[in-house]
Amino acid sequence: MIDAQAFRSAPAARALLGRIRELVRGPVSLMEVCGTHTVSISRFGLRSLMPGDLKLLSGPGCPVCVTPLEEIDWAIGAARLPGVILATFGDMMRVPGSESSLERERAEGHDVRIVYSPLDALKIAEGSPGEEVVFAGVGFETTSPAVAATVAAAAERGISNFSVIACFKRVPPALEALAAMPGRKIDGFICPGHVSTIIGAGAYERVAAKHNIPCVVTGFEPLDILQGITMLLTQVDGIRQRGEAARVEIQYRRAVTMEGNPSALGMLSRVLETRDAAWRAIGTIPQSGHGFCDRYRAFDAGERLKVELPPTAEASGCICGEIMMGLKLPPDCPLFGGRCTPRDPVGPCMVSSEGSCAAFHKYEMIREA
Amino acid sequence: MCLAVPGRIVKLAGTTAKVDFGGVTTEAELVLVPEAREGDYVLVHAGFAIQVLDEAAAQETLKLYAELAEAVDDALDKRDGG
């Protein structure tokens, strides 16, 4: 039996911090691309413990935050259709669309339900044969196999009043896009722990080799993150001092292998196929999304329903896009903490429980007395 | 939504399992980890087990942390105690 607190031991943290300070010999920027890392880093106060030359950047790791406004508007439009039950993960509810939100639609009397699992949405479909259940399929590779498996189960059981809005995104193409941005300085990627249980750490080998950027797959406890940072800095030192080549390493060895989860990957390729995808405020990244393959296209909500869309209107002043690309931090936004708060958010980064702005607002708003 | 929680499989029933998260027990689908067995620790996300945890790897990681912690304590003792 393992004591989870052992992954938070203060003496070990001190040792790792000491190592980090030894290894930082000039400006270095490390980027995480996972909402859970964003929250863990803020929640455990890790940013404040880093030496000044080490910048921890937050990338587009929050799947709700990177869902384009048009897709949010589409889900809202679907919820308005008579006979539709819109089922969604909780953190989609309050994301502002161009004119409304799913939460507001529910308040107006439309049937919008929060589910923990896509299987719950399928159960609703089974129990409501006269209604059309539409599930908002938002997530990275941690989530897409679960949704794929649910669609496969729907097909097997002949449940036809169920469809999915395919908003899935893939992490490795996003890393490539970030690394290739002109003028961008990312010295290492803290790679997402749970996405990598599915896709395997080997998925990052291409970006490591092509851009000479070390990639370390890291867990979510404070010691995991500190150890992951130490491993990245060791590589950065090797690259800068001895011209070594960047590599992919696994810190989160208890959960991640180089190959990933073959059953989950098999489920993905059975039900979904990769395609280009639009990322909110970033643009289209090639091969960075999933759609349904021919055999399961009947479950694509986009093919099944006709939805009216309002003109797309991004909130003015919101700099979520720059924040998601690690170019700015939440306090740099003129709306942060004033016009935009968790209670009354403007942009997705403040709404989602895994958004940078929400994490900063909750854990890093320290005022001088 | 990278949020996945580790728990221990206490009972298997076809393709689902009862998973114990330190007192709270819920069901999880095993279709993505068909090799999982009773007694295994799994990561559960959105109602699905997505990976079987490697307990040996976890113990090795903890052993490394304990060694690092000891080394820091030794160094501090040397500095303070002479």
Short mmCIF file of C-alpha atoms in Angstrom, two decimals:
data_model
loop_
_atom_site.label_atom_id
_atom_site.label_comp_id
_atom_site.label_asym_id
_atom_site.label_seq_id
_atom_site.Cartn_x
_atom_site.Cartn_y
_atom_site.Cartn_z
CA MET A 1 0.00 0.00 0.00
CA ILE A 2 1.51 3.33 -1.01
CA ASP A 3 1.01 6.48 1.03
CA ALA A 4 0.17 9.32 -1.36
CA GLN A 5 1.69 11.80 1.09
CA ALA A 6 5.07 10.26 0.36
CA PHE A 7 4.94 12.10 -2.98
CA ARG A 8 4.80 15.38 -1.05
CA SER A 9 7.69 14.92 1.39
CA ALA A 10 9.20 18.27 2.33
CA PRO A 11 12.81 17.04 2.76
CA ALA A 12 12.77 15.48 -0.71
CA ALA A 13 11.25 18.68 -2.11
CA ARG A 14 14.10 20.69 -0.54
CA ALA A 15 16.62 18.33 -2.10
CA LEU A 16 15.06 18.67 -5.55
CA LEU A 17 14.83 22.45 -5.24
CA GLY A 18 18.50 22.53 -4.31
CA ARG A 19 19.31 20.55 -7.45
CA ILE A 20 17.13 22.90 -9.54
CA ARG A 21 19.01 25.94 -8.22
CA GLU A 22 22.35 24.30 -9.07
CA LEU A 23 21.22 23.53 -12.62
CA VAL A 24 19.83 26.96 -13.54
CA ARG A 25 22.76 28.93 -14.94
CA GLY A 26 20.95 31.40 -17.17
CA PRO A 27 17.45 32.13 -18.52
CA VAL A 28 15.45 28.98 -19.16
CA SER A 29 11.76 28.51 -19.98
CA LEU A 30 9.86 25.28 -19.46
CA MET A 31 6.30 24.86 -20.72
CA GLU A 32 3.60 22.50 -19.50
CA VAL A 33 0.66 21.70 -21.76
CA CYS A 34 -1.75 20.10 -19.37
CA GLY A 35 -4.52 21.74 -17.36
CA THR A 36 -3.85 19.49 -14.40
CA HIS A 37 -0.18 20.56 -14.39
CA THR A 38 -1.33 24.21 -14.58
CA VAL A 39 -3.42 23.70 -11.45
CA SER A 40 -0.82 21.60 -9.58
CA ILE A 41 1.95 24.14 -10.19
CA SER A 42 -0.22 26.99 -8.91
CA ARG A 43 -1.80 25.01 -6.10
CA PHE A 44 1.51 23.81 -4.65
CA GLY A 45 3.12 27.22 -4.99
CA LEU A 46 5.88 25.82 -7.18
CA ARG A 47 6.26 28.90 -9.39
CA SER A 48 7.27 31.00 -6.39
CA LEU A 49 9.97 28.46 -5.41
CA MET A 50 11.77 28.57 -8.76
CA PRO A 51 14.99 30.59 -9.16
CA GLY A 52 14.37 33.86 -11.03
CA ASP A 53 15.95 32.72 -14.29
CA LEU A 54 13.60 29.76 -14.58
CA LYS A 55 10.22 30.57 -16.10
CA LEU A 56 7.39 28.05 -15.87
CA LEU A 57 5.08 28.72 -18.82
CA SER A 58 1.55 27.45 -19.16
CA GLY A 59 0.55 26.28 -22.63
CA PRO A 60 -2.77 25.31 -24.25
CA GLY A 61 -3.41 22.37 -21.96
CA CYS A 62 -6.99 23.05 -20.99
CA PRO A 63 -9.28 21.31 -23.53
CA VAL A 64 -12.26 23.50 -22.69
CA CYS A 65 -10.14 26.64 -23.15
CA VAL A 66 -8.96 25.59 -26.64
CA THR A 67 -12.42 24.63 -27.93
CA PRO A 68 -13.23 27.22 -30.61
CA LEU A 69 -16.02 29.68 -29.97
CA GLU A 70 -17.92 28.27 -32.97
CA GLU A 71 -18.03 24.84 -31.31
CA ILE A 72 -19.24 26.32 -28.02
CA ASP A 73 -21.94 28.18 -29.99
CA TRP A 74 -22.82 24.94 -31.80
CA ALA A 75 -23.33 23.09 -28.49
CA ILE A 76 -25.49 25.97 -27.26
CA GLY A 77 -27.47 25.88 -30.52
CA ALA A 78 -27.96 22.11 -30.17
CA ALA A 79 -29.22 22.54 -26.60
CA ARG A 80 -31.89 24.90 -27.94
CA LEU A 81 -33.31 22.33 -30.37
CA PRO A 82 -36.59 20.75 -29.28
CA GLY A 83 -36.20 17.13 -28.20
CA VAL A 84 -32.45 17.44 -27.54
CA ILE A 85 -30.78 16.66 -24.22
CA LEU A 86 -27.31 18.24 -24.24
CA ALA A 87 -24.94 16.27 -21.99
CA THR A 88 -21.54 17.72 -21.08
CA PHE A 89 -18.61 17.63 -18.67
CA GLY A 90 -19.11 20.19 -15.93
CA ASP A 91 -16.49 22.74 -16.90
CA MET A 92 -18.17 23.46 -20.24
CA MET A 93 -21.28 24.82 -18.56
CA ARG A 94 -20.13 28.35 -17.82
CA VAL A 95 -17.90 28.98 -20.87
CA PRO A 96 -19.23 32.12 -22.56
CA GLY A 97 -20.28 31.59 -26.15
CA SER A 98 -20.87 34.53 -28.52
CA GLU A 99 -24.27 35.27 -26.95
CA SER A 100 -25.00 32.72 -24.23
CA SER A 101 -23.64 29.73 -22.29
CA LEU A 102 -24.88 26.22 -21.59
CA GLU A 103 -25.61 27.27 -18.02
CA ARG A 104 -27.77 30.13 -19.23
CA GLU A 105 -29.61 27.82 -21.64
CA ARG A 106 -30.36 25.47 -18.76
CA ALA A 107 -31.69 28.42 -16.76
CA GLU A 108 -33.91 29.28 -19.75
CA GLY A 109 -35.46 25.81 -19.51
CA HIS A 110 -33.48 23.83 -22.09
CA ASP A 111 -32.39 20.32 -21.12
CA VAL A 112 -28.67 20.54 -20.36
CA ARG A 113 -27.13 17.92 -18.06
CA ILE A 114 -23.72 17.60 -16.46
CA VAL A 115 -22.21 14.12 -16.63
CA TYR A 116 -19.03 12.66 -15.10
CA SER A 117 -18.67 10.05 -17.84
CA PRO A 118 -19.82 9.74 -21.47
CA LEU A 119 -21.37 6.45 -20.31
CA ASP A 120 -23.78 8.51 -18.17
CA ALA A 121 -24.88 10.33 -21.34
CA LEU A 122 -25.45 6.97 -23.05
CA LYS A 123 -27.53 5.83 -20.08
CA ILE A 124 -29.68 8.95 -20.42
CA ALA A 125 -30.20 8.11 -24.10
CA GLU A 126 -31.27 4.58 -23.19
CA GLY A 127 -33.74 5.88 -20.65
CA SER A 128 -35.16 8.62 -22.91
CA PRO A 129 -35.98 6.91 -26.22
CA GLY A 130 -38.02 9.84 -27.53
CA GLU A 131 -35.22 12.35 -27.07
CA GLU A 132 -31.91 12.92 -28.85
CA VAL A 133 -28.93 12.93 -26.47
CA VAL A 134 -26.00 15.00 -27.75
CA PHE A 135 -22.72 14.67 -25.84
CA ALA A 136 -20.09 17.42 -26.05
CA GLY A 137 -16.95 15.41 -26.76
CA VAL A 138 -14.32 17.81 -25.44
CA GLY A 139 -10.94 16.51 -24.31
CA PHE A 140 -7.42 15.42 -25.13
CA GLU A 141 -6.20 11.86 -25.54
CA THR A 142 -6.94 11.04 -21.89
CA THR A 143 -10.63 11.41 -22.72
CA SER A 144 -11.10 10.57 -26.39
CA PRO A 145 -10.66 6.77 -25.94
CA ALA A 146 -13.41 6.81 -23.30
CA VAL A 147 -15.76 8.64 -25.64
CA ALA A 148 -14.78 6.34 -28.51
CA ALA A 149 -15.53 3.30 -26.34
CA THR A 150 -18.91 4.77 -25.46
CA VAL A 151 -19.78 5.28 -29.13
CA ALA A 152 -18.67 1.70 -29.86
CA ALA A 153 -20.96 0.50 -27.06
CA ALA A 154 -23.85 2.59 -28.46
CA ALA A 155 -23.37 0.95 -31.86
CA GLU A 156 -23.20 -2.54 -30.34
CA ARG A 157 -26.35 -2.02 -28.31
CA GLY A 158 -28.26 -0.35 -31.14
CA ILE A 159 -28.77 2.92 -29.24
CA SER A 160 -29.49 5.34 -32.05
CA ASN A 161 -30.68 8.44 -30.14
CA PHE A 162 -27.12 9.29 -29.12
CA SER A 163 -24.53 11.42 -30.89
CA VAL A 164 -21.30 13.23 -30.06
CA ILE A 165 -19.93 16.67 -30.95
CA ALA A 166 -16.36 15.76 -31.95
CA CYS A 167 -14.22 18.44 -30.29
CA PHE A 168 -11.27 16.15 -29.49
CA LYS A 169 -7.74 17.55 -29.63
CA ARG A 170 -4.30 15.90 -29.80
CA VAL A 171 -1.31 17.14 -27.83
CA PRO A 172 1.79 16.23 -29.93
CA PRO A 173 0.79 18.37 -32.97
CA ALA A 174 0.23 21.30 -30.60
CA LEU A 175 3.74 20.89 -29.21
CA GLU A 176 5.09 20.97 -32.77
CA ALA A 177 3.13 24.13 -33.54
CA LEU A 178 4.38 25.82 -30.35
CA ALA A 179 7.99 24.78 -30.96
CA ALA A 180 7.83 26.04 -34.56
CA MET A 181 6.45 29.50 -33.73
CA PRO A 182 8.98 32.08 -34.92
CA GLY A 183 10.77 33.82 -32.07
CA ARG A 184 9.44 31.30 -29.59
CA LYS A 185 11.85 30.25 -26.85
CA ILE A 186 10.79 27.03 -25.16
CA ASP A 187 13.73 25.16 -23.65
CA GLY A 188 11.78 22.11 -22.50
CA PHE A 189 8.30 20.58 -22.39
CA ILE A 190 6.78 19.21 -19.21
CA CYS A 191 4.67 16.59 -20.99
CA PRO A 192 1.21 15.63 -19.73
CA GLY A 193 1.10 12.59 -17.48
CA HIS A 194 -2.28 11.11 -18.24
CA VAL A 195 -2.46 11.89 -21.96
CA SER A 196 0.84 10.00 -22.12
CA THR A 197 -0.55 6.90 -20.37
CA ILE A 198 -2.65 6.56 -23.53
CA ILE A 199 -0.36 7.74 -26.35
CA GLY A 200 2.99 6.70 -24.81
CA ALA A 201 6.04 8.89 -24.27
CA GLY A 202 7.32 7.86 -27.70
CA ALA A 203 4.74 10.26 -29.17
CA TYR A 204 7.05 13.16 -28.28
CA GLU A 205 10.17 11.81 -29.96
CA ARG A 206 9.49 13.69 -33.17
CA VAL A 207 9.23 17.13 -31.55
CA ALA A 208 12.27 16.41 -29.34
CA ALA A 209 14.41 15.43 -32.31
CA LYS A 210 13.16 18.01 -34.81
CA HIS A 211 13.38 21.02 -32.50
CA ASN A 212 16.02 19.76 -30.04
CA ILE A 213 13.66 20.39 -27.13
CA PRO A 214 13.79 17.94 -24.18
CA CYS A 215 10.46 16.34 -23.27
CA VAL A 216 9.86 14.81 -19.85
CA VAL A 217 6.56 13.08 -19.11
CA THR A 218 5.71 14.17 -15.60
CA GLY A 219 3.22 13.22 -12.89
CA PHE A 220 1.10 15.58 -10.83
CA GLU A 221 2.32 15.39 -7.24
CA PRO A 222 4.69 18.17 -6.14
CA LEU A 223 7.69 15.83 -6.09
CA ASP A 224 6.78 14.49 -9.52
CA ILE A 225 6.82 18.02 -10.95
CA LEU A 226 10.04 18.99 -9.17
CA GLN A 227 11.73 15.81 -10.37
CA GLY A 228 10.45 16.36 -13.91
CA ILE A 229 11.85 19.91 -13.87
CA THR A 230 15.21 18.58 -12.60
CA MET A 231 15.35 16.04 -15.43
CA LEU A 232 14.55 18.76 -18.01
CA LEU A 233 17.18 21.14 -16.59
CA THR A 234 19.77 18.36 -16.64
CA GLN A 235 19.08 17.88 -20.33
CA VAL A 236 19.12 21.64 -21.01
CA ASP A 237 22.52 21.80 -19.32
CA GLY A 238 23.78 18.94 -21.49
CA ILE A 239 22.48 20.64 -24.65
CA ARG A 240 23.97 24.04 -23.79
CA GLN A 241 27.30 22.91 -22.31
CA ARG A 242 28.10 19.76 -24.27
CA GLY A 243 25.95 19.95 -27.42
CA GLU A 244 23.98 16.84 -26.46
CA ALA A 245 20.78 15.96 -28.31
CA ALA A 246 17.39 16.42 -26.67
CA ARG A 247 15.58 13.25 -25.56
CA VAL A 248 12.24 12.05 -24.33
CA GLU A 249 12.29 10.82 -20.71
CA ILE A 250 9.62 9.48 -18.39
CA GLN A 251 9.47 10.81 -14.82
CA TYR A 252 5.97 9.36 -14.23
CA ARG A 253 7.19 5.77 -14.56
CA ARG A 254 4.44 4.27 -12.39
CA ALA A 255 1.83 5.24 -15.00
CA VAL A 256 3.55 5.84 -18.34
CA THR A 257 5.49 3.71 -20.82
CA MET A 258 7.05 4.59 -24.17
CA GLU A 259 4.35 2.61 -26.04
CA GLY A 260 1.24 3.80 -24.18
CA ASN A 261 -1.96 1.82 -23.79
CA PRO A 262 -2.49 -0.43 -26.83
CA SER A 263 -6.16 -1.20 -26.03
CA ALA A 264 -6.98 2.50 -25.76
CA LEU A 265 -5.05 3.33 -28.93
CA GLY A 266 -6.86 0.49 -30.70
CA MET A 267 -10.21 1.88 -29.59
CA LEU A 268 -9.22 5.33 -30.89
CA SER A 269 -8.26 4.07 -34.33
CA ARG A 270 -11.36 1.88 -34.52
CA VAL A 271 -13.84 4.70 -33.96
CA LEU A 272 -11.99 7.94 -34.77
CA GLU A 273 -9.59 9.23 -37.38
CA THR A 274 -7.20 12.18 -37.14
CA ARG A 275 -7.99 15.43 -38.93
CA ASP A 276 -7.02 19.10 -38.82
CA ALA A 277 -8.58 21.02 -35.94
CA ALA A 278 -9.10 24.64 -34.96
CA TRP A 279 -7.78 25.72 -31.53
CA ARG A 280 -9.35 28.77 -29.96
CA ALA A 281 -7.26 31.91 -30.38
CA ILE A 282 -4.41 29.84 -31.92
CA GLY A 283 -5.78 28.77 -35.28
CA THR A 284 -5.82 25.51 -37.22
CA ILE A 285 -3.16 22.96 -36.30
CA PRO A 286 -2.79 20.12 -38.85
CA GLN A 287 -3.81 16.63 -37.71
CA SER A 288 -4.49 17.93 -34.21
CA GLY A 289 -8.05 16.65 -33.86
CA HIS A 290 -10.24 13.58 -34.32
CA GLY A 291 -13.41 13.01 -36.29
CA PHE A 292 -15.48 9.86 -36.64
CA CYS A 293 -14.38 7.31 -39.19
CA ASP A 294 -16.91 6.14 -41.80
CA ARG A 295 -18.18 3.18 -39.78
CA TYR A 296 -19.22 5.44 -36.89
CA ARG A 297 -20.05 8.65 -38.73
CA ALA A 298 -23.74 8.18 -37.89
CA PHE A 299 -22.83 9.15 -34.32
CA ASP A 300 -21.39 12.53 -35.37
CA ALA A 301 -23.78 15.18 -34.03
CA GLY A 302 -22.54 17.58 -36.71
CA GLU A 303 -23.88 15.26 -39.42
CA ARG A 304 -27.14 14.60 -37.65
CA LEU A 305 -28.39 17.98 -36.50
CA LYS A 306 -28.99 21.33 -38.13
CA VAL A 307 -27.99 24.07 -35.72
CA GLU A 308 -28.40 27.84 -36.05
CA LEU A 309 -25.25 29.75 -35.21
CA PRO A 310 -25.01 33.39 -34.12
CA PRO A 311 -22.25 35.61 -35.55
CA THR A 312 -19.04 34.70 -33.72
CA ALA A 313 -18.01 37.39 -31.27
CA GLU A 314 -14.89 37.03 -29.12
CA ALA A 315 -14.92 39.13 -25.94
CA SER A 316 -12.87 42.29 -26.38
CA GLY A 317 -9.87 42.79 -24.16
CA CYS A 318 -9.56 39.08 -23.40
CA ILE A 319 -6.01 37.81 -24.01
CA CYS A 320 -6.68 34.10 -23.38
CA GLY A 321 -4.99 33.27 -26.69
CA GLU A 322 -1.66 34.82 -25.66
CA ILE A 323 -1.96 33.25 -22.22
CA MET A 324 -2.61 29.81 -23.72
CA MET A 325 0.49 30.11 -25.87
CA GLY A 326 2.59 30.99 -22.85
CA LEU A 327 3.32 34.50 -24.16
CA LYS A 328 1.66 36.26 -21.25
CA LEU A 329 0.66 35.36 -17.69
CA PRO A 330 -2.86 35.95 -16.34
CA PRO A 331 -1.93 39.06 -14.31
CA ASP A 332 -0.83 40.67 -17.61
CA CYS A 333 -4.47 40.73 -18.77
CA PRO A 334 -6.19 44.08 -18.17
CA LEU A 335 -9.42 42.25 -17.30
CA PHE A 336 -7.86 39.81 -14.79
CA GLY A 337 -9.32 40.01 -11.31
CA GLY A 338 -11.42 43.05 -12.17
CA ARG A 339 -13.91 42.61 -15.00
CA CYS A 340 -12.96 38.92 -15.27
CA THR A 341 -13.22 36.75 -12.17
CA PRO A 342 -14.17 33.10 -11.59
CA ARG A 343 -17.61 34.25 -10.56
CA ASP A 344 -18.17 36.45 -13.63
CA PRO A 345 -15.70 35.24 -16.28
CA VAL A 346 -15.07 36.77 -19.68
CA GLY A 347 -12.81 34.17 -21.30
CA PRO A 348 -12.42 30.40 -21.11
CA CYS A 349 -9.15 30.49 -19.16
CA MET A 350 -11.02 31.89 -16.18
CA VAL A 351 -14.05 29.63 -16.46
CA SER A 352 -12.49 26.23 -16.68
CA SER A 353 -11.26 24.61 -13.49
CA GLU A 354 -8.05 23.89 -15.40
CA GLY A 355 -7.62 27.29 -17.02
CA SER A 356 -4.49 29.35 -16.27
CA CYS A 357 -6.46 32.39 -15.13
CA ALA A 358 -8.67 30.36 -12.81
CA ALA A 359 -5.60 28.66 -11.30
CA PHE A 360 -3.78 31.96 -10.85
CA HIS A 361 -6.82 33.65 -9.34
CA LYS A 362 -7.37 30.85 -6.88
CA TYR A 363 -3.79 30.18 -5.79
CA GLU A 364 -1.41 32.95 -6.79
CA MET A 365 -3.16 36.20 -5.89
CA ILE A 366 -0.93 37.16 -3.01
CA ARG A 367 -1.25 40.75 -1.98
CA GLU A 368 1.45 42.58 -0.02
CA ALA A 369 0.01 43.51 3.35
CA MET B 1 -9.21 17.36 -18.15
CA CYS B 2 -6.17 15.26 -17.41
CA LEU B 3 -7.70 14.47 -14.07
CA ALA B 4 -7.45 10.75 -13.37
CA VAL B 5 -7.61 9.23 -9.91
CA PRO B 6 -5.79 6.10 -8.69
CA GLY B 7 -7.80 3.39 -6.98
CA ARG B 8 -7.63 -0.33 -6.22
CA ILE B 9 -9.80 -2.91 -8.00
CA VAL B 10 -11.66 -4.77 -5.28
CA LYS B 11 -14.04 -6.76 -7.49
CA LEU B 12 -14.32 -7.65 -11.17
CA ALA B 13 -17.67 -8.14 -12.90
CA GLY B 14 -17.31 -8.77 -16.61
CA THR B 15 -15.93 -5.62 -18.24
CA THR B 16 -16.51 -3.44 -15.19
CA ALA B 17 -14.79 -3.25 -11.82
CA LYS B 18 -15.55 -1.95 -8.37
CA VAL B 19 -12.68 0.43 -7.56
CA ASP B 20 -11.81 1.59 -4.06
CA PHE B 21 -10.42 5.13 -3.82
CA GLY B 22 -9.41 4.96 -0.18
CA GLY B 23 -12.89 4.52 1.25
CA VAL B 24 -15.11 5.64 -1.63
CA THR B 25 -16.01 2.86 -4.07
CA THR B 26 -17.31 3.41 -7.61
CA GLU B 27 -17.60 1.40 -10.81
CA ALA B 28 -15.20 1.75 -13.69
CA GLU B 29 -15.23 0.31 -17.20
CA LEU B 30 -12.25 -1.92 -18.00
CA VAL B 31 -12.55 -2.08 -21.79
CA LEU B 32 -9.42 0.11 -22.13
CA VAL B 33 -7.35 -2.07 -19.73
CA PRO B 34 -8.66 -5.61 -20.30
CA GLU B 35 -5.56 -7.07 -18.60
CA ALA B 36 -6.47 -5.49 -15.24
CA ARG B 37 -7.00 -7.90 -12.34
CA GLU B 38 -8.46 -7.78 -8.85
CA GLY B 39 -5.98 -6.11 -6.53
CA ASP B 40 -4.41 -3.96 -9.28
CA TYR B 41 -4.19 -0.22 -8.86
CA VAL B 42 -5.70 1.62 -11.84
CA LEU B 43 -6.04 5.23 -12.95
CA VAL B 44 -9.71 6.08 -13.50
CA HIS B 45 -10.86 8.93 -15.75
CA ALA B 46 -14.48 9.73 -16.76
CA GLY B 47 -15.71 6.32 -15.66
CA PHE B 48 -13.01 4.33 -17.45
CA ALA B 49 -9.81 2.73 -16.13
CA ILE B 50 -7.10 4.05 -18.46
CA GLN B 51 -3.95 2.44 -17.08
CA VAL B 52 -2.79 -0.15 -14.59
CA LEU B 53 -0.30 1.42 -12.20
CA ASP B 54 3.13 -0.12 -11.83
CA GLU B 55 3.59 -0.50 -8.08
CA ALA B 56 7.25 -1.46 -8.38
CA ALA B 57 7.96 1.73 -10.33
CA ALA B 58 6.08 3.74 -7.68
CA GLN B 59 8.20 2.18 -4.91
CA GLU B 60 11.41 2.92 -6.83
CA THR B 61 10.40 6.55 -7.24
CA LEU B 62 9.64 6.84 -3.53
CA LYS B 63 12.97 5.19 -2.66
CA LEU B 64 14.75 7.81 -4.78
CA TYR B 65 12.91 10.61 -2.98
CA ALA B 66 13.83 9.11 0.41
CA GLU B 67 17.51 8.94 -0.61
CA LEU B 68 17.44 12.55 -1.80
CA ALA B 69 15.83 13.62 1.47
CA GLU B 70 18.47 11.76 3.48
CA ALA B 71 21.28 13.35 1.50
CA VAL B 72 19.87 16.82 2.24
CA ASP B 73 19.56 15.98 5.96
CA ASP B 74 23.14 14.66 6.03
CA ALA B 75 24.43 17.79 4.33
CA LEU B 76 22.52 20.01 6.75
CA ASP B 77 23.81 17.99 9.74
CA LYS B 78 27.39 18.40 8.50
CA ARG B 79 26.88 22.13 8.06
CA ASP B 80 25.27 22.65 11.46
CA GLY B 81 27.03 20.01 13.61
CA GLY B 82 30.58 20.39 12.31
#
